[in-house]
XYZ file of C-alpha atoms in Angstrom:
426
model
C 14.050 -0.879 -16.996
C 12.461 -1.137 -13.441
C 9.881 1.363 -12.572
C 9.430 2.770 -9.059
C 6.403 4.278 -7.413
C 7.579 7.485 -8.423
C 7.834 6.735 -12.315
C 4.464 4.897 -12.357
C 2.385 8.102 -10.620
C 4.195 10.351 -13.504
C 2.208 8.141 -16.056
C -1.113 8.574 -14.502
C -3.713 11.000 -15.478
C -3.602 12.467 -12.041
C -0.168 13.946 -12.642
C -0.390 14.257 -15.965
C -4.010 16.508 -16.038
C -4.921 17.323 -12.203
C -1.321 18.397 -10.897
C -0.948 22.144 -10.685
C 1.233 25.050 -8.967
C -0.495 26.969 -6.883
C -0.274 29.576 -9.077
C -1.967 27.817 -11.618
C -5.012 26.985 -9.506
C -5.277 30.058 -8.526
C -5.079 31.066 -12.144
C -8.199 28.617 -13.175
C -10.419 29.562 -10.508
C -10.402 33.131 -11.962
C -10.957 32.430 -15.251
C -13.813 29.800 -14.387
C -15.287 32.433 -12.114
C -14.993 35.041 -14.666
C -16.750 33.413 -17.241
C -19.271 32.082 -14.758
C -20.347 35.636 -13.696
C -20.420 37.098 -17.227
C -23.033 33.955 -18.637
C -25.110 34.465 -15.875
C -25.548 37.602 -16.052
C -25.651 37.237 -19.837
C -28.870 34.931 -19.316
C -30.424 36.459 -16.726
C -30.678 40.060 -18.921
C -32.080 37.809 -21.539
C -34.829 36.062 -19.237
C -36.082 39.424 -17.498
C -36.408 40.914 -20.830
C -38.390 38.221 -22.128
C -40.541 37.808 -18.648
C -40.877 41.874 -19.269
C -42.658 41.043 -22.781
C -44.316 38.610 -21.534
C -45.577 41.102 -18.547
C -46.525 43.609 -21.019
C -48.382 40.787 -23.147
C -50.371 39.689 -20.807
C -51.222 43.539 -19.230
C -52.668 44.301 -22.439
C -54.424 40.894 -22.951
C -56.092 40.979 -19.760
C -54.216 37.619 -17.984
C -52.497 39.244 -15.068
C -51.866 36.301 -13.222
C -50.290 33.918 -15.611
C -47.022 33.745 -13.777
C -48.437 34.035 -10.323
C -47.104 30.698 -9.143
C -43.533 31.993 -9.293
C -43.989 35.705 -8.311
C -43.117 34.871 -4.293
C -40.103 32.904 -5.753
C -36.773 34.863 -5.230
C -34.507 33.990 -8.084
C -31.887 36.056 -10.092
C -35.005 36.616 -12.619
C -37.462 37.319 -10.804
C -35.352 40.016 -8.793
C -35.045 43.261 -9.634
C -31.716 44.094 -8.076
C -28.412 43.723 -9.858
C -26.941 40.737 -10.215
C -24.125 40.193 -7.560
C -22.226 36.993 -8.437
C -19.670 35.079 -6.275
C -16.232 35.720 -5.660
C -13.262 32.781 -6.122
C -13.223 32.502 -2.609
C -17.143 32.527 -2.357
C -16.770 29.648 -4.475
C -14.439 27.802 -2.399
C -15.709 28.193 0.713
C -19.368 26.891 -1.078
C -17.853 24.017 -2.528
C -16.287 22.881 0.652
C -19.639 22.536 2.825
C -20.930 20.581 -0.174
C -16.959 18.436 -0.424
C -18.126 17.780 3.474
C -22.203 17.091 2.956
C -21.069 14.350 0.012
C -18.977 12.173 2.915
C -21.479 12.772 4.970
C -23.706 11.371 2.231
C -20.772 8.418 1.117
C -21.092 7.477 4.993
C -24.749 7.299 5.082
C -24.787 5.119 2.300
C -22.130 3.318 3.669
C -19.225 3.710 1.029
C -15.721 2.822 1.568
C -13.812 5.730 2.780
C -12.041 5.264 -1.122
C -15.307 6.051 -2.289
C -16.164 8.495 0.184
C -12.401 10.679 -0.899
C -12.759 9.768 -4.974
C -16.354 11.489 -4.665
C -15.059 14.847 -2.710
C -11.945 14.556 -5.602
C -14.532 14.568 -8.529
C -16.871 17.168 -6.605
C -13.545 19.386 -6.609
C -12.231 18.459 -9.829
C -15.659 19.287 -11.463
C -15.804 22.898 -9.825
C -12.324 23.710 -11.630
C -13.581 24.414 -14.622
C -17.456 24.925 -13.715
C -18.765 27.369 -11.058
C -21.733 26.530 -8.680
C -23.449 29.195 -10.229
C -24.043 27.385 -12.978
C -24.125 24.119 -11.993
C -25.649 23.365 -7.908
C -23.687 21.351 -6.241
C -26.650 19.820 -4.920
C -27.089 18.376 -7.793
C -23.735 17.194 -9.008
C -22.803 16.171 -5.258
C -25.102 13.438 -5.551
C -23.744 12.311 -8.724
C -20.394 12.127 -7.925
C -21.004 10.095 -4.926
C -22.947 7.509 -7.217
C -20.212 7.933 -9.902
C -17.745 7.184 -7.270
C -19.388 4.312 -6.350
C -19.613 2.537 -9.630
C -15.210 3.676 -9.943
C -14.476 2.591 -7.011
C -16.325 -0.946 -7.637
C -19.204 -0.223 -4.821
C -21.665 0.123 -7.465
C -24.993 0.396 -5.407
C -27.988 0.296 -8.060
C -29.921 3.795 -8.912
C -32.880 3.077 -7.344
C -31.435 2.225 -4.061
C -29.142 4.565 -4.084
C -31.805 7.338 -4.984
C -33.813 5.691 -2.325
C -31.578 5.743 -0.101
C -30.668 9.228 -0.230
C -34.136 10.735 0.184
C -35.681 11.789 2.897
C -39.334 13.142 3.711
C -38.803 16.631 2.623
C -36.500 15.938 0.221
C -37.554 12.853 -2.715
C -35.303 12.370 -5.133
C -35.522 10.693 -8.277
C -33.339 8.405 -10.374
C -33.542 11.039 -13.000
C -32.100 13.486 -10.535
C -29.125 11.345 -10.468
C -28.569 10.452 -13.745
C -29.149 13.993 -14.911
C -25.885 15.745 -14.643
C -23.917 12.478 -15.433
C -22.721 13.065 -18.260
C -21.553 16.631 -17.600
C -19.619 15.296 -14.706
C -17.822 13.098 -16.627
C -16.943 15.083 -19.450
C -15.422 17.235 -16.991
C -12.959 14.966 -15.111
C -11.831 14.182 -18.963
C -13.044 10.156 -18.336
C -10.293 9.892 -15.776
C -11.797 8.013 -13.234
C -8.838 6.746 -11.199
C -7.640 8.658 -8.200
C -4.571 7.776 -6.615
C -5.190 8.428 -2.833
C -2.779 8.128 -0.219
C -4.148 5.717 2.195
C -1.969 2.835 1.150
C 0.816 4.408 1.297
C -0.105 5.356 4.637
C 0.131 1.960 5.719
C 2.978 1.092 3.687
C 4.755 3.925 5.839
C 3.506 2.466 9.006
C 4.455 -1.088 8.256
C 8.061 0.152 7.444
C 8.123 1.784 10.884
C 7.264 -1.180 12.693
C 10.197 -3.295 11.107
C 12.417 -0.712 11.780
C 11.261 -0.705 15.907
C 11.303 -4.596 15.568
C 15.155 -4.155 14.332
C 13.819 -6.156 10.887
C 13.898 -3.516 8.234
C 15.877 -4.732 5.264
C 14.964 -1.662 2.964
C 17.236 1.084 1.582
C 19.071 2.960 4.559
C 21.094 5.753 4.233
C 21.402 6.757 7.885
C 24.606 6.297 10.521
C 22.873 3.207 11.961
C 24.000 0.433 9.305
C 22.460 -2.592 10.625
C 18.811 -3.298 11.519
C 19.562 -3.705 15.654
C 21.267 -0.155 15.267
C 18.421 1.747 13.731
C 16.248 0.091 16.157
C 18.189 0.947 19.254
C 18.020 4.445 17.740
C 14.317 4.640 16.968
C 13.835 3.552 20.632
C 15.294 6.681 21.557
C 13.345 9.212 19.006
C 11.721 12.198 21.278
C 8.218 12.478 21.323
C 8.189 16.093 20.328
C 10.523 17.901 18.471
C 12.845 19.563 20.368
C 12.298 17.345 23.346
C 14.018 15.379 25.731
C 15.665 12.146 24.262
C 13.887 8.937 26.618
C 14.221 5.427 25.787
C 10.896 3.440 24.881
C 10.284 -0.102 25.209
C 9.141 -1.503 22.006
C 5.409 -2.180 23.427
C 5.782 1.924 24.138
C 7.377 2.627 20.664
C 4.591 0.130 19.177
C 1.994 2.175 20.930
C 3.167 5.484 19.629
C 3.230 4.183 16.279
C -0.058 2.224 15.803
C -2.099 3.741 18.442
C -0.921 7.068 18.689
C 0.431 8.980 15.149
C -0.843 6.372 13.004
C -4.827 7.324 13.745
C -4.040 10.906 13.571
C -2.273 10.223 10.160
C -5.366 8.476 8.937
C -7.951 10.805 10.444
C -5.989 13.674 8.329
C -5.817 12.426 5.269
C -9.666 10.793 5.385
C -11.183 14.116 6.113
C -8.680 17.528 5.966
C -6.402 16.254 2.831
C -9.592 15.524 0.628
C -11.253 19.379 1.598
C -7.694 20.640 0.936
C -6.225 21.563 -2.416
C -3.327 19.142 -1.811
C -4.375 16.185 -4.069
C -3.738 19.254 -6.913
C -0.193 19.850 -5.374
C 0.999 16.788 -4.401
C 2.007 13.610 -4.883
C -0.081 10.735 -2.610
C 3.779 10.219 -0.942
C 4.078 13.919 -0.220
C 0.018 14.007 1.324
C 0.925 10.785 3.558
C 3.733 11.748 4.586
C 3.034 15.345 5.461
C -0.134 14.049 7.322
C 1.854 11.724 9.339
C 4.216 14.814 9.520
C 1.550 16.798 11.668
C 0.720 13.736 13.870
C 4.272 12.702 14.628
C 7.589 14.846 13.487
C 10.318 13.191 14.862
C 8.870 9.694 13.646
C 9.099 10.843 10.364
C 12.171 13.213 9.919
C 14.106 9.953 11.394
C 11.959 7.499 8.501
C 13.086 10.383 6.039
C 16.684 10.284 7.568
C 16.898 6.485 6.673
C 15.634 6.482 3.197
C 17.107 9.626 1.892
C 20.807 10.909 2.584
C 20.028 13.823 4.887
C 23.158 15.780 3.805
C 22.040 15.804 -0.569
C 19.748 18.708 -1.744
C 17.245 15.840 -1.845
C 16.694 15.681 1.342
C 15.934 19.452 2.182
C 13.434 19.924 -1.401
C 11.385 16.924 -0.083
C 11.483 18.297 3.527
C 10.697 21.570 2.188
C 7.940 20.177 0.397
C 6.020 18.247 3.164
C 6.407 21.315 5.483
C 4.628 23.451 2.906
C 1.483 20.549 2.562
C 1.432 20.338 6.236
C 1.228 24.036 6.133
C -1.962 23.756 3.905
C -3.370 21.009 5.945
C -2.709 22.843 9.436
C -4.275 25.974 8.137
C -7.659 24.610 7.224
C -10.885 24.489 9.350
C -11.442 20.717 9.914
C -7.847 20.350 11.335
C -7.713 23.516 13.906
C -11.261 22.102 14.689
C -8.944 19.132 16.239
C -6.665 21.229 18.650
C -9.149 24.014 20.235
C -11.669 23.320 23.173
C -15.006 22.196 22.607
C -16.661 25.747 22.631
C -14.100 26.861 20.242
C -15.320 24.248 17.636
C -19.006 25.249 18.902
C -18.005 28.915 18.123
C -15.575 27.857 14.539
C -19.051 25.613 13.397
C -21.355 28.324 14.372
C -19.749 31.073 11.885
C -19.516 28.201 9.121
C -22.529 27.854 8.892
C -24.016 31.557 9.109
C -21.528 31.877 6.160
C -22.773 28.960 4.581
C -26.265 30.668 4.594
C -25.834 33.919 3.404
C -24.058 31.874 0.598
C -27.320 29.509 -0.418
C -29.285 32.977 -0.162
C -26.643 34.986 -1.948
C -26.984 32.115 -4.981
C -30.590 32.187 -5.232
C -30.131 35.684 -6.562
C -26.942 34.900 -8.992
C -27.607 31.233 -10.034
C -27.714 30.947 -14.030
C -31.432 30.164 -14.757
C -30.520 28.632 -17.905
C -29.532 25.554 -15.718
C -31.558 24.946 -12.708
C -33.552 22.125 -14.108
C -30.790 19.711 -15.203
C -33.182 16.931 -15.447
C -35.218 19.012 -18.634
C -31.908 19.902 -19.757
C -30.732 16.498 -19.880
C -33.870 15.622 -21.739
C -33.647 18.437 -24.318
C -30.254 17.440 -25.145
C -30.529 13.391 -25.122
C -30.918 12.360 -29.400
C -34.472 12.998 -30.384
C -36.077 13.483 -26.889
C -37.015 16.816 -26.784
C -40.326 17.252 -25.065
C -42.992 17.620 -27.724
C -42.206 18.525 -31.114
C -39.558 21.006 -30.531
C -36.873 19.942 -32.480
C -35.434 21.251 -34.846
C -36.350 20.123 -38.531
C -32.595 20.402 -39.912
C -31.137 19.048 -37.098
C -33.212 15.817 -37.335
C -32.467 15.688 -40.795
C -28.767 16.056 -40.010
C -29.056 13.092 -37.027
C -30.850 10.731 -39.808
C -28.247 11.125 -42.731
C -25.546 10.800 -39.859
C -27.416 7.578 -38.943
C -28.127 6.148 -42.653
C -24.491 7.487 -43.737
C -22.970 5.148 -40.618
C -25.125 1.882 -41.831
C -24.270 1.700 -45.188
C -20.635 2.197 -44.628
C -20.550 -0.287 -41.792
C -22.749 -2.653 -44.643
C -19.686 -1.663 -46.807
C -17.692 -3.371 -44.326
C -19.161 -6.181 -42.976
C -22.301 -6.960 -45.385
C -25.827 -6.487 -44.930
C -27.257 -7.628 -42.154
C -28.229 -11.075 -42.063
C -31.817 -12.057 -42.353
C -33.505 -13.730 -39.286
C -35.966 -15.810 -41.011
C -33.056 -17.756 -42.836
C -33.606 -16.357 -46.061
C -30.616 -14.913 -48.292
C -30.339 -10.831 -47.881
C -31.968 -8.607 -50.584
């Protein structure tokens, strides 16, 4: 049985455990908020009722001042107002200046633009089923970007990459990075491979450049049979839809193709389809297709002409479909950036980031304080590394019988181990 592109994406884990309807999304990102906003709230009654003991403690003790580092600090604890939590679309519109800070990041570090995309996927696939008010995505940004790194084979090592990535106000450490690692990747399931649509991209291009050079030999279900017919018809696409049919030279057709729509294509799908839910909604053909869609229409209702029949229900679901991700991809900030004036963009970036703002402010008062320090967290949770002699007694008993229980059954198995001195095990 031969497989086509098609039947091989179906297997992946991308389809199989990150496709959704919209409905469905929508549907996850209310329950994840939901459950956000009741744990932090949750925790952050518990710590002001035990920072209100300790309060009264130390009133009655005489030490006044033994939280006077912190008083100044404004923090869901230390607050006395209610606790107002964010909304779903709070969320989204926080964890898309941090999808656009972590390229901005990849590119500083000088990642592929793979890398660059699989980070922002695992930034956004992470913040499904965790909230930034649990989780920064300060924090996790950075780790994705190194996690990305290492899946995408650009593994840079920790040090340089934490090197890189500080600045003078801002040091961070390898611990930093390593920190919420594990969380991260227990949340994207292990699946590490994203399927992006930048080959196919170029794939796409390539085809349209045999059929201008009248050399395409693939499927065709047009009215042009041979390749000298499609070409003589491709020569005579309009540049807009609904325009005026003008014949092109093939240096003019070439130009359109590789320096015109092409670029546009790419610049889409690099930037706008990875801060777009569309890698949840469709397949990497649909995203490349729709992108190149928005940078050239009748380019790519002609391609769709010749390798679908245009008059089978086929041919109007797929159409359907890349009108609807072109729809998403149109509607969102980094692409209307593209077709407005320069003081437009200066105005559209100016009330970003006064949202962006009041959103960092709005957190400090709704973060859950049981997981700001993910670096003690980490440490507290890593086998027999709690700080001091915290841990628990039964636990440790429970990790040592664990451990004894899994030697003697692998000496069951195998034999002792063997001595290194040469003499014969006891």
């Amino acid at each position: 049985m031969k497989l086509n592109e098609n039947d091989l994406y179906r297997t992946s884990t991308q389809f199989r455990q990150w496709s959704f309807t919209a409905e469905q999304l929508a549907a996850q990102r209310a329950k994840t908020n939901l459950q956000a906003t009741e744990r932090v709230k949750l925790n952050v009654a518990r710590q002001r009722a035990q920072r209100g003991h300790t309060a009264e403690f130390d009133s009655t003790s005489g030490n006044s001042g033994i939280d006077s580092s912190r008083a100044n600090t404004p923090n869901a604890v230390t607050s006395d107002k209610d606790v107002d939590c964010f909304t779903v679309s709070e969320e989204l519109t926080f964890l898309e200046e941090f999808c656009e800070r972590t390229m901005a990041l990849g590119h500083h570090c000088k990642f592929s633009d793979n890398a660059v995309a699989t980070a922002v996927q695992f930034l956004r696939r992470f913040y499904l089923y965790n909230s930034p008010m649990t989780y920064h995505a300060q924090n996790i940004s950075r780790t994705a970007m190194f996690l990305a790194g290492k899946s995408e084979s650009e593994h840079q090592s920790l040090e340089n990459f934490a090197a890189d990535i500080s600045s003078e106000r801002t040091k961070v450490t390898p611990e930093q990075i390593l920190a919420p690692e594990y969380l991260i990747v227990q949340a994207l399931r292990f699946n590490f491979d994203v399927k992006h649509p930048f080959r196919a991209l170029k794939g796409g291009m390539l085809d349209l450049m045999s059929m201008a050079n009248g050399k395409y030999d693939g499927p065709n279900h047009s009215d042009h049979k041979t390749a000298a017919d499609l070409a003589i018809a491709m020569h005579r696409i309009p540049r807009h839809t609904g325009g005026p049919t003008v014949k092109a030279t093939l240096d003019q057709l070439t130009a359109r193709i590789m320096r015109d729509s092409y670029p546009k294509a790419s610049e889409i799908l690099k930037r706008t389809a990875a801060l777009t839910d569309v890698y949840f909604l469709y397949t990497p053909s649909q995203i490349w297709l729709a992108a190149y869609l928005l940078a050239d229409e009748p380019l790519v209702l002609f391609y769709l002409s010749v390798k679908l029949p245009s008059t089978t229900p086929v041919y109007d679901k797929v159409t359907s479909a890349l009108r609807a991700c072109a729809g998403i991809l149109s509607s969102h900030r980094s692409y209307k950036k593209l077709q407005v004036s320069g003081d437009a963009q200066a105005k559209m970036d100016a009330e970003h980031k006064a949202e962006v703002k009041r959103l960092i402010k709005k957190l400090k008062l709704c973060q859950d304080p049981d997981k700001v320090d993910l670096v003690k967290l980490n440490q507290a949770q890593k086998r027999d590394a709690v700080q001091g002699s915290d841990l628990d007694e039964q636990k440790a008993k429970r990790r040592k019988l664990g451990r004894e229980t899994f030697q003697k059954d692998s000496d069951a198995f195998w034999g002792p181990e063997l001595s290194t001195n040469g003499s014969k095990p006891a």
